């Protein structure tokens, strides 16, 4: 398949592995954060980590949209479905994220709530059209990638004057999360999390372009390389990061030139700006409250804002005491540091959000690499 097969070529991967081995400075180590959960998944799935020199360490970032959704937000959605009788629609991965009281959206559905998995917000809008006697709420999650479709359905609902459709907006922003990581005590104060650069997200960057990452290079002196999702994309991006570090450069480079440019998708940005505005603050799972890191629905579309329509009051809820998702999402722990990993917590029975989506660090680690962490016992 064009743009896929040629980025999975084994001979080219070996060449890139040799180039990486030759490029690294034996006198130092390298630590790069892949922000995006899709990259975490690709690193694990294709065994890219095994092809990297031992001195190159990849740190998983908070870019899995399902993982960073805090319990309190899922509780709001469950409350709407169980207590207000709405048809609650959302993406499939969100259905299994643990919420309060042992519930998840899936378990709430088993209790009789009308909760439906949809492939896009347009499906939820169509449900509202076909069920005019029922209130339909779309639980909108994700980074800048999934925000434009949410904006489009809100604008469409307003144009049609729908009275039974609203959106519970939980969209979050990538650059704010990277800033938060760089300002975290582990990076900025104690130096316990060394970061030499970032692998920039692919799909998010198609929407926002490469320009929003420029302050990380100019002000923070951190190289950023925007990368595609295929294994060769990732290896080439890591090589580009190594070369920047060796040269003492900090620039935004774009490896994913077949899809990303500096400006991004102007039409998508315009519809996002028309419908959404910045929130003062938003709770992220693992990162806590992060200023100006999420979007809310503009007053002009207030009739379609589920938070206003149902006068929802947000209540923060702590994670399971033994779950290390928070530390994993901040890059300071690995999945295997968690006592529950692979025993109590598995993809079939997730105790925390990082084990739910295939983009979650724990799920990727469990699915593709758990055997590495089990000590071999001689027969
Ligand atoms: S293994 Fe499960 S409980 Fe532990 S950090 Fe990961 S998601 Fe949380």
XYZ file of N, CA, C and O in Angstrom, residues 172-373:
808
model
N -8.676 18.631 24.478
C -7.458 19.170 25.115
C -6.433 19.553 24.052
O -6.549 19.157 22.887
N -5.430 20.313 24.489
C -4.488 20.927 23.553
C -3.056 20.421 23.769
O -2.568 20.390 24.912
N -2.401 20.091 22.689
C -1.063 19.495 22.761
C 0.022 20.457 23.263
O 0.760 20.112 24.196
N 0.163 21.656 22.675
C 1.284 22.509 23.111
C 1.244 22.824 24.611
O 2.288 22.877 25.267
N 0.038 22.993 25.171
C -0.051 23.282 26.614
C 0.477 22.112 27.440
O 1.087 22.316 28.494
N 0.198 20.897 26.980
C 0.660 19.729 27.743
C 2.181 19.612 27.674
O 2.830 19.270 28.671
N 2.766 19.909 26.515
C 4.233 19.862 26.407
C 4.852 20.927 27.320
O 5.826 20.665 28.036
N 4.252 22.113 27.327
C 4.744 23.174 28.226
C 4.676 22.706 29.668
O 5.609 22.897 30.456
N 3.559 22.067 30.023
C 3.377 21.594 31.396
C 4.461 20.585 31.765
O 5.002 20.622 32.871
N 4.762 19.680 30.843
C 5.824 18.686 31.097
C 7.163 19.405 31.319
O 7.906 19.088 32.249
N 7.461 20.383 30.465
C 8.754 21.072 30.581
C 8.845 21.889 31.868
O 9.935 22.092 32.404
N 7.687 22.360 32.352
C 7.684 23.152 33.589
C 7.524 22.293 34.837
O 7.552 22.804 35.950
N 7.342 20.978 34.650
C 7.105 20.103 35.800
C 8.349 20.064 36.684
O 9.476 20.220 36.195
N 8.172 19.860 38.000
C 9.341 19.819 38.889
C 10.359 18.769 38.466
O 11.565 18.992 38.586
N 9.881 17.644 37.933
C 10.810 16.566 37.555
C 11.775 17.012 36.458
O 12.915 16.571 36.401
N 11.300 17.888 35.560
C 12.153 18.361 34.467
C 12.862 19.654 34.863
O 14.078 19.776 34.749
N 12.078 20.620 35.345
C 12.615 21.972 35.527
C 13.371 22.161 36.843
O 14.294 22.952 36.926
N 12.965 21.410 37.879
C 13.504 21.690 39.210
C 14.521 20.640 39.652
O 15.664 20.953 39.960
N 14.092 19.379 39.639
C 14.954 18.318 40.189
C 15.829 17.667 39.130
O 16.805 17.002 39.457
N 15.424 17.795 37.865
C 16.212 17.161 36.807
C 16.138 15.645 36.833
O 16.994 14.967 36.264
N 15.110 15.093 37.502
C 14.993 13.631 37.553
C 14.447 13.061 36.247
O 14.515 11.855 36.024
N 13.854 13.919 35.425
C 13.402 13.480 34.104
C 14.163 14.305 33.067
O 13.831 15.462 32.813
N 15.198 13.687 32.515
C 15.987 14.386 31.496
C 15.297 14.214 30.150
O 14.937 13.098 29.775
N 15.071 15.306 29.464
C 14.472 15.235 28.137
C 15.348 16.009 27.160
O 15.542 17.215 27.318
N 15.854 15.310 26.152
C 16.718 15.965 25.174
C 15.943 16.435 23.949
O 16.517 17.100 23.084
N 14.680 16.051 23.850
C 13.896 16.466 22.698
C 12.587 15.706 22.631
O 12.322 14.818 23.461
N 11.769 16.091 21.648
C 10.436 15.500 21.515
C 10.225 14.960 20.110
O 10.612 15.593 19.122
N 9.576 13.792 20.045
C 8.989 13.340 18.786
C 7.604 13.969 18.736
O 6.741 13.677 19.566
N 7.391 14.873 17.810
C 6.119 15.608 17.733
C 5.030 14.769 17.101
O 5.308 13.903 16.256
N 3.786 14.998 17.512
C 2.679 14.163 17.032
C 2.408 14.332 15.539
O 2.697 15.375 14.955
N 1.822 13.311 14.951
C 1.573 13.300 13.510
C 0.229 13.933 13.173
O 0.157 14.997 12.554
N -0.859 13.287 13.620
C -2.186 13.763 13.225
C -2.492 15.146 13.787
O -3.066 15.989 13.097
N -2.111 15.374 15.031
C -2.323 16.702 15.628
C -1.652 17.770 14.762
O -2.217 18.839 14.496
N -0.438 17.458 14.301
C 0.327 18.456 13.552
C -0.257 18.704 12.166
O -0.054 19.786 11.603
N -0.970 17.727 11.626
C -1.661 17.974 10.357
C -2.645 19.126 10.546
O -2.821 19.976 9.680
N -3.273 19.190 11.714
C -4.276 20.226 11.989
C -3.612 21.545 12.388
O -3.910 22.601 11.831
N -2.682 21.488 13.358
C -2.160 22.758 13.898
C -0.893 23.226 13.185
O -0.462 24.361 13.365
N -0.265 22.347 12.381
C 0.977 22.713 11.711
C 2.171 22.564 12.645
O 2.030 22.175 13.809
N 3.342 22.910 12.131
C 4.556 22.757 12.951
C 4.887 24.030 13.727
O 5.661 23.990 14.680
N 4.313 25.155 13.356
C 4.677 26.433 13.991
C 4.462 26.449 15.511
O 5.300 27.018 16.236
N 3.372 25.854 16.048
C 3.164 25.944 17.505
C 4.268 25.285 18.346
O 4.343 25.520 19.550
N 5.122 24.478 17.732
C 6.202 23.849 18.499
C 7.458 24.720 18.553
O 8.400 24.399 19.276
N 7.474 25.787 17.775
C 8.705 26.584 17.672
C 9.188 27.150 19.009
O 10.394 27.200 19.256
N 8.273 27.564 19.917
C 8.775 28.046 21.216
C 9.544 26.992 22.009
O 10.424 27.340 22.796
N 9.238 25.711 21.802
C 9.966 24.670 22.550
C 11.432 24.617 22.100
O 12.311 24.294 22.877
N 11.655 24.937 20.838
C 13.027 24.993 20.342
C 13.694 26.312 20.738
O 14.800 26.317 21.271
N 12.991 27.430 20.522
C 13.646 28.736 20.737
C 13.766 29.074 22.225
O 14.817 29.522 22.684
N 12.686 28.859 22.994
C 12.714 29.276 24.405
C 13.248 28.186 25.329
O 13.912 28.479 26.320
N 12.945 26.929 25.012
C 13.348 25.828 25.893
C 14.572 25.078 25.389
O 15.074 24.180 26.055
N 15.005 25.402 24.202
C 16.142 24.732 23.572
C 15.947 23.205 23.507
O 16.855 22.426 23.799
N 14.735 22.806 23.165
C 14.446 21.372 22.987
C 14.136 21.102 21.507
O 13.203 21.684 20.950
N 14.888 20.231 20.880
C 14.563 19.866 19.498
C 13.207 19.159 19.429
O 12.851 18.414 20.353
N 12.489 19.411 18.351
C 11.226 18.707 18.093
C 11.292 18.185 16.659
O 11.614 18.939 15.743
N 10.994 16.906 16.478
C 10.874 16.358 15.119
C 9.484 15.749 14.992
O 9.146 14.800 15.712
N 8.686 16.329 14.113
C 7.329 15.803 13.871
C 7.462 14.545 13.024
O 8.126 14.558 11.984
N 6.830 13.479 13.482
C 7.076 12.165 12.874
C 5.790 11.495 12.403
O 4.747 11.613 13.048
N 5.897 10.748 11.305
C 4.812 9.866 10.902
C 4.750 8.649 11.819
O 5.575 8.491 12.723
N 3.763 7.788 11.560
C 3.488 6.681 12.482
C 4.139 5.360 12.099
O 4.074 4.397 12.857
N 4.684 5.291 10.899
C 5.253 4.012 10.476
C 6.633 3.815 11.127
O 7.276 4.787 11.530
N 7.112 2.566 11.197
C 8.379 2.329 11.903
C 9.562 3.097 11.325
O 10.391 3.613 12.078
N 9.619 3.203 9.992
C 10.747 3.946 9.419
C 10.618 5.437 9.689
O 11.620 6.141 9.846
N 9.378 5.935 9.744
C 9.173 7.336 10.136
C 9.814 7.584 11.499
O 10.535 8.551 11.709
N 9.521 6.677 12.405
C 9.976 6.884 13.781
C 11.492 6.781 13.877
O 12.140 7.576 14.561
N 12.056 5.808 13.168
C 13.519 5.651 13.239
C 14.222 6.856 12.636
O 15.221 7.351 13.168
N 13.679 7.342 11.518
C 14.293 8.516 10.893
C 14.173 9.738 11.806
O 15.104 10.527 11.952
N 13.014 9.879 12.457
C 12.804 11.022 13.354
C 13.765 10.978 14.536
O 14.311 12.008 14.950
N 13.964 9.780 15.074
C 14.882 9.655 16.220
C 16.311 9.970 15.768
O 17.071 10.636 16.479
N 16.662 9.532 14.551
C 17.992 9.869 14.013
C 18.134 11.390 13.860
O 19.178 11.970 14.186
N 17.077 12.040 13.390
C 17.120 13.508 13.243
C 17.288 14.188 14.604
O 18.021 15.168 14.730
N 16.644 13.630 15.624
C 16.797 14.192 16.978
C 18.226 14.004 17.483
O 18.830 14.926 18.050
N 18.761 12.799 17.271
C 20.145 12.527 17.718
C 21.102 13.517 17.058
O 21.983 14.094 17.703
N 20.908 13.738 15.767
C 21.822 14.656 15.047
C 21.686 16.085 15.560
O 22.686 16.806 15.688
N 20.446 16.505 15.874
C 20.280 17.861 16.436
C 21.038 17.984 17.758
O 21.724 18.966 18.009
N 20.862 16.965 18.609
C 21.517 17.009 19.923
C 23.039 17.046 19.745
O 23.743 17.852 20.370
N 23.554 16.204 18.856
C 25.008 16.169 18.638
C 25.545 17.510 18.154
O 26.639 17.933 18.527
N 24.728 18.176 17.306
C 25.172 19.466 16.742
C 24.912 20.631 17.686
O 25.237 21.778 17.359
N 24.237 20.357 18.810
C 23.867 21.451 19.712
C 22.760 22.325 19.144
O 22.588 23.470 19.539
N 21.987 21.761 18.216
C 20.879 22.523 17.621
C 19.580 22.236 18.367
O 19.420 21.159 18.948
N 18.660 23.188 18.337
C 17.300 22.962 18.833
C 16.362 23.596 17.813
O 16.168 24.812 17.786
N 15.822 22.757 16.950
C 14.961 23.250 15.864
C 13.710 22.385 15.785
O 13.680 21.276 16.320
N 12.698 22.928 15.117
C 11.532 22.113 14.779
C 11.765 21.580 13.377
O 11.874 22.356 12.427
N 11.890 20.270 13.275
C 12.059 19.645 11.963
C 10.830 18.776 11.689
O 10.209 18.245 12.609
N 10.538 18.653 10.417
C 9.335 17.940 10.020
C 9.710 16.712 9.193
O 10.040 16.839 8.013
N 9.651 15.550 9.825
C 9.924 14.312 9.092
C 8.691 13.889 8.294
O 8.806 13.244 7.266
N 7.517 14.288 8.775
C 6.239 13.822 8.193
C 5.782 14.803 7.107
O 4.652 15.290 7.122
N 6.689 15.094 6.174
C 6.397 16.126 5.171
C 5.269 15.730 4.228
O 4.687 16.587 3.572
N 4.968 14.424 4.155
C 3.901 14.021 3.247
C 2.523 14.421 3.767
O 1.532 14.289 3.063
N 2.449 14.926 5.004
C 1.128 15.308 5.530
C 1.129 16.626 6.320
O 0.078 17.230 6.475
N 2.299 17.042 6.806
C 2.333 18.203 7.716
C 3.090 19.361 7.067
O 4.109 19.157 6.422
N 2.565 20.562 7.248
C 3.319 21.755 6.848
C 3.363 22.730 8.033
O 2.870 22.422 9.115
N 3.941 23.886 7.851
C 4.114 24.799 8.984
C 2.778 25.391 9.443
O 2.553 25.610 10.626
N 1.892 25.642 8.499
C 0.646 26.352 8.834
C -0.460 25.431 9.333
O -1.346 25.880 10.064
N -0.446 24.188 8.940
C -1.519 23.274 9.311
C -2.738 23.454 8.427
O -2.679 24.080 7.372
N -3.840 22.908 8.883
C -5.088 22.943 8.115
C -5.891 24.181 8.532
O -6.539 24.200 9.578
N -5.824 25.212 7.695
C -6.444 26.495 8.043
C -7.971 26.386 8.187
O -8.568 27.023 9.047
N -8.588 25.561 7.324
C -10.050 25.415 7.381
C -10.455 24.774 8.709
O -11.427 25.204 9.357
N -9.688 23.762 9.133
C -10.001 23.100 10.410
C -9.788 24.065 11.571
O -10.598 24.132 12.509
N -8.703 24.841 11.500
C -8.435 25.807 12.573
C -9.553 26.856 12.647
O -9.943 27.287 13.737
N -10.079 27.235 11.480
C -11.118 28.275 11.458
C -12.405 27.779 12.114
O -13.024 28.506 12.914
N -12.797 26.554 11.804
C -14.053 26.056 12.395
C -13.876 25.814 13.895
O -14.798 26.039 14.701
N -12.669 25.396 14.306
C -12.394 25.235 15.745
C -12.512 26.584 16.453
O -13.114 26.700 17.531
N -11.933 27.618 15.852
C -11.960 28.947 16.477
C -13.369 29.531 16.506
O -13.728 30.283 17.420
N -14.164 29.164 15.520
C -15.543 29.676 15.473
C -16.395 29.102 16.603
O -17.222 29.802 17.187
N -16.152 27.845 16.944
C -17.043 27.132 17.873
C -16.479 27.045 19.293
O -17.242 27.057 20.269
N -15.157 26.975 19.408
C -14.539 26.755 20.735
C -13.695 27.946 21.166
O -13.194 28.708 20.342
N -13.528 28.053 22.495
C -12.583 29.022 23.053
C -11.807 28.333 24.176
O -12.188 27.251 24.636
N -10.734 28.991 24.638
C -9.877 28.391 25.668
C -10.590 28.313 27.012
O -11.265 29.261 27.423
N -10.400 27.217 27.708
C -10.802 27.139 29.112
C -9.693 27.755 29.957
O -8.513 27.646 29.610
N -10.058 28.308 31.114
C -9.035 28.831 32.020
C -8.159 27.692 32.518
O -6.945 27.818 32.652
N -8.792 26.557 32.826
C -8.060 25.436 33.398
C -8.845 24.154 33.143
O -10.066 24.186 32.980
N -8.134 23.024 33.110
C -8.788 21.737 32.866
C -7.971 20.672 33.572
O -6.734 20.723 33.556
N -8.671 19.729 34.198
C -7.945 18.648 34.857
C -7.568 17.571 33.847
O -8.413 17.090 33.101
N -6.295 17.210 33.845
C -5.813 16.080 33.048
C -5.494 14.945 34.015
O -4.927 15.192 35.092
N -5.812 13.727 33.608
C -5.376 12.608 34.437
C -3.846 12.579 34.413
O -3.231 12.677 33.354
N -3.253 12.542 35.557
C -1.794 12.475 35.642
C -1.122 13.822 35.758
O -0.153 13.971 36.472
N -1.635 14.816 35.060
C -0.986 16.125 35.087
C -1.680 17.083 36.055
O -1.124 18.122 36.400
N -2.884 16.753 36.478
C -3.643 17.653 37.347
C -4.235 18.810 36.557
O -4.424 18.724 35.341
N -4.532 19.926 37.255
C -5.096 21.091 36.580
C -4.009 21.761 35.733
O -2.929 22.077 36.233
N -4.311 21.975 34.473
C -3.348 22.621 33.572
C -4.025 23.846 32.961
O -5.086 23.734 32.322
N -3.414 25.008 33.186
C -4.018 26.261 32.705
C -4.047 26.300 31.175
O -3.097 25.872 30.513
N -5.163 26.827 30.660
C -5.300 27.064 29.207
C -4.908 25.848 28.370
O -4.194 25.977 27.368
N -5.360 24.690 28.807
C -4.943 23.456 28.140
C -6.102 22.722 27.483
O -5.932 21.584 27.050
N -7.272 23.343 27.442
C -8.441 22.647 26.894
C -9.399 23.675 26.312
O -9.234 24.884 26.500
N -10.411 23.155 25.634
C -11.375 24.033 24.961
C -12.745 23.902 25.599
O -13.093 22.863 26.159
N -13.510 24.987 25.514
C -14.924 24.928 25.872
C -15.723 25.542 24.727
O -15.163 26.202 23.842
N -17.033 25.327 24.783
C -17.899 25.771 23.695
C -18.199 27.264 23.869
O -18.498 27.722 24.975
N -18.113 28.017 22.801
C -18.344 29.470 22.864
C -19.797 29.780 23.237
O -20.707 28.993 22.949
N -20.021 30.950 23.856
C -21.390 31.325 24.257
C -22.388 31.287 23.092
O -23.558 30.969 23.295
N -21.937 31.575 21.880
C -22.867 31.575 20.734
C -23.475 30.186 20.510
O -24.535 30.067 19.897
N -22.810 29.157 21.022
C -23.314 27.786 20.853
C -23.734 27.184 22.203
O -23.792 25.971 22.351
N -24.037 28.044 23.155
C -24.336 27.588 24.520
C -25.502 26.590 24.560
O -25.530 25.702 25.414
N -26.453 26.740 23.652
C -27.618 25.841 23.655
C -27.205 24.396 23.388
O -27.967 23.462 23.693
N -25.997 24.229 22.842
C -25.533 22.881 22.488
C -24.405 22.419 23.408
O -23.731 21.439 23.124
N -24.222 23.144 24.502
C -23.166 22.822 25.462
C -23.796 22.027 26.609
O -24.580 22.570 27.393
N -23.461 20.735 26.711
C -24.097 19.883 27.726
C -23.791 20.373 29.134
O -24.634 20.228 30.040
N -22.611 20.953 29.356
C -22.282 21.446 30.705
C -23.267 22.527 31.132
O -23.660 22.597 32.302
N -23.661 23.385 30.198
C -24.603 24.458 30.535
C -26.048 23.958 30.523
O -26.834 24.288 31.400
N -26.364 23.166 29.545
C -27.753 22.692 29.405
C -28.204 21.915 30.650
O -29.343 22.032 31.085
N -27.269 21.125 31.211
C -27.629 20.287 32.365
C -27.022 20.807 33.669
O -27.045 20.100 34.677
N -26.459 22.028 33.620
C -25.864 22.666 34.808
C -24.922 21.694 35.531
O -25.027 21.469 36.744
N -23.997 21.115 34.787
C -23.104 20.100 35.353
C -22.055 20.749 36.258
O -21.511 21.802 35.934
N -21.794 20.107 37.369
C -20.766 20.567 38.307
C -19.639 19.552 38.306
O -19.850 18.392 38.661
N -18.435 20.004 37.927
C -17.312 19.067 37.852
C -16.753 18.768 39.241
O -16.588 19.654 40.064
N -16.463 17.502 39.480
C -15.867 17.086 40.753
C -14.663 16.189 40.443
O -14.803 15.157 39.787
N -13.490 16.638 40.903
C -12.279 15.841 40.661
C -12.311 14.585 41.528
O -12.728 14.641 42.687
N -11.875 13.468 40.955
C -11.878 12.188 41.676
C -10.488 11.564 41.552
O -9.965 11.463 40.442
N -9.872 11.170 42.676
C -8.532 10.576 42.567
C -8.567 9.199 41.899
O -9.568 8.493 41.952
N -7.431 8.838 41.280
C -7.308 7.516 40.654
C -7.185 6.439 41.717
O -6.969 6.718 42.895
N -7.302 5.195 41.279
C -7.038 4.040 42.129
C -5.666 4.243 42.794
O -4.688 4.617 42.115
N -5.606 3.981 44.100
C -4.391 4.300 44.870
C -3.121 3.663 44.292
O -2.050 4.249 44.323
N -3.244 2.439 43.795
C -2.038 1.747 43.330
C -1.745 1.966 41.842
O -0.727 1.503 41.349
N -2.649 2.638 41.165
C -2.455 2.870 39.726
C -1.401 3.954 39.528
O -1.468 5.020 40.123
N -0.438 3.681 38.665
C 0.669 4.617 38.414
C 0.448 5.430 37.140
O 1.391 6.021 36.604
N -0.791 5.429 36.628
C -1.047 6.134 35.364
C -0.547 7.577 35.398
O 0.031 8.064 34.427
N -0.778 8.255 36.512
C -0.390 9.657 36.600
C 1.091 9.840 36.351
O 1.516 10.676 35.540
N 1.902 9.034 37.049
C 3.359 9.143 36.898
C 3.802 8.694 35.504
O 4.735 9.253 34.925
N 3.110 7.689 34.955
C 3.458 7.225 33.606
C 3.170 8.318 32.591
O 3.970 8.587 31.694
N 2.028 8.999 32.751
C 1.672 10.057 31.804
C 2.598 11.268 31.913
O 2.727 12.044 30.973
N 3.267 11.420 33.058
C 4.244 12.507 33.202
C 5.642 12.067 32.765
O 6.584 12.838 32.814
N 5.764 10.799 32.393
C 7.046 10.302 31.895
C 8.009 9.880 32.979
O 9.173 9.590 32.685
N 7.571 9.837 34.234
C 8.525 9.532 35.318
C 8.455 8.077 35.788
O 9.215 7.673 36.654
N 7.539 7.297 35.266
C 7.457 5.867 35.585
C 7.198 5.078 34.307
O 6.688 5.600 33.325
N 7.528 3.788 34.364
C 7.237 2.854 33.281
C 6.068 1.965 33.707
O 5.857 1.768 34.912
N 5.329 1.405 32.742
C 4.215 0.529 33.114
C 4.603 -0.568 34.102
O 3.855 -0.884 35.024
N 5.793 -1.162 33.919
C 6.161 -2.283 34.796
C 6.507 -1.821 36.210
O 6.708 -2.650 37.098
N 6.600 -0.519 36.438
C 6.786 -0.026 37.807
C 5.511 -0.197 38.633
O 5.542 -0.093 39.861
N 4.393 -0.417 37.943
C 3.105 -0.519 38.648
C 2.899 -1.960 39.136
O 3.034 -2.917 38.363
N 2.535 -2.076 40.418
C 2.347 -3.412 41.008
C 1.193 -4.171 40.352
O 1.130 -5.394 40.398
N 0.257 -3.441 39.771
C -0.924 -4.095 39.213
C -0.730 -4.541 37.764
O -1.544 -5.275 37.222
N 0.362 -4.094 37.146
C 0.579 -4.352 35.716
C 0.604 -5.842 35.400
O 1.414 -6.595 35.954
N -0.268 -6.253 34.511
C -0.242 -7.629 34.020
C -0.781 -8.659 34.977
O -0.859 -9.837 34.642
N -1.142 -8.244 36.167
C -1.723 -9.188 37.126
C -3.188 -8.786 37.355
O -4.087 -9.318 36.722
N -3.388 -7.821 38.243
C -4.751 -7.323 38.456
C -5.225 -6.522 37.248
O -6.393 -6.563 36.867
N -4.303 -5.771 36.634
C -4.665 -4.871 35.534
C -4.187 -5.415 34.192
O -2.980 -5.599 33.980
N -5.113 -5.702 33.318
C -4.821 -6.186 31.963
C -5.771 -5.455 31.004
O -6.747 -4.834 31.457
N -5.530 -5.540 29.694
C -6.468 -4.891 28.763
C -7.904 -5.392 28.915
O -8.862 -4.655 28.656
N -8.073 -6.649 29.342
C -9.432 -7.181 29.525
C -10.071 -6.621 30.779
O -11.291 -6.544 30.887
N -9.247 -6.275 31.753
C -9.764 -5.786 33.029
C -8.926 -4.574 33.486
O -8.157 -4.665 34.436
N -9.064 -3.447 32.776
C -8.201 -2.298 33.082
C -8.559 -1.646 34.413
O -9.728 -1.422 34.710
N -7.536 -1.370 35.212
C -7.748 -0.649 36.470
C -7.476 0.847 36.287
O -7.859 1.659 37.111
N -6.742 1.178 35.263
C -6.434 2.578 34.981
C -6.565 2.853 33.498
O -6.646 1.920 32.685
N -6.572 4.121 33.136
C -6.847 4.494 31.744
C -5.731 4.085 30.787
O -5.977 3.867 29.609
N -4.482 3.975 31.269
C -3.371 3.645 30.358
C -3.445 2.215 29.847
O -2.678 1.827 28.964
N -4.317 1.387 30.426
C -4.452 -0.003 29.992
C -5.661 -0.170 29.062
O -5.947 -1.278 28.613
N -6.355 0.924 28.752
C -7.602 0.798 27.988
C -7.352 0.876 26.492
O -7.584 -0.072 25.746
N -6.874 2.005 26.049
C -6.700 2.223 24.612
C -5.420 1.555 24.144
O -4.448 1.452 24.897
N -5.388 1.146 22.865
C -4.152 0.567 22.325
C -3.037 1.606 22.318
O -1.868 1.270 22.202
N -3.389 2.887 22.414
C -2.379 3.949 22.461
C -1.846 4.175 23.875
O -0.907 4.935 24.073
N -2.464 3.552 24.863
C -2.002 3.716 26.235
C -0.694 2.973 26.456
O -0.490 1.876 25.928
N 0.188 3.554 27.274
C 1.503 2.938 27.487
C 1.372 1.536 28.055
O 2.076 0.611 27.639
N 0.501 1.365 29.039
C 0.386 0.056 29.684
C -0.150 -0.983 28.715
O 0.346 -2.118 28.669
N -1.164 -0.602 27.925
C -1.739 -1.552 26.960
C -0.712 -1.913 25.898
O -0.555 -3.093 25.542
N 0.021 -0.921 25.388
C 1.028 -1.199 24.354
C 2.129 -2.085 24.922
O 2.572 -3.038 24.287
N 2.541 -1.771 26.127
C 3.605 -2.534 26.770
C 3.156 -3.971 27.036
O 3.910 -4.925 26.822
N 1.928 -4.115 27.509
C 1.397 -5.444 27.811
C 1.242 -6.259 26.527
O 1.624 -7.431 26.445
N 0.697 -5.641 25.490
C 0.383 -6.375 24.261
C 1.634 -6.792 23.503
O 1.696 -7.886 22.951
N 2.635 -5.932 23.493
C 3.787 -6.205 22.616
C 5.103 -6.470 23.344
O 6.049 -6.914 22.724
N 5.185 -6.184 24.632
C 6.506 -6.297 25.214
C 6.585 -6.843 26.608
O 7.635 -6.796 27.237
N 5.482 -7.384 27.130
C 5.480 -7.772 28.539
C 6.521 -8.850 28.830
O 7.144 -8.863 29.890
N 6.727 -9.751 27.851
C 7.645 -10.865 28.114
C 9.042 -10.385 28.474
O 9.781 -11.054 29.163
N 9.401 -9.189 28.016
C 10.752 -8.707 28.294
C 10.967 -8.467 29.784
O 12.076 -8.461 30.266
N 9.871 -8.220 30.474
C 9.997 -7.824 31.875
C 9.825 -9.002 32.833
O 9.921 -8.837 34.033
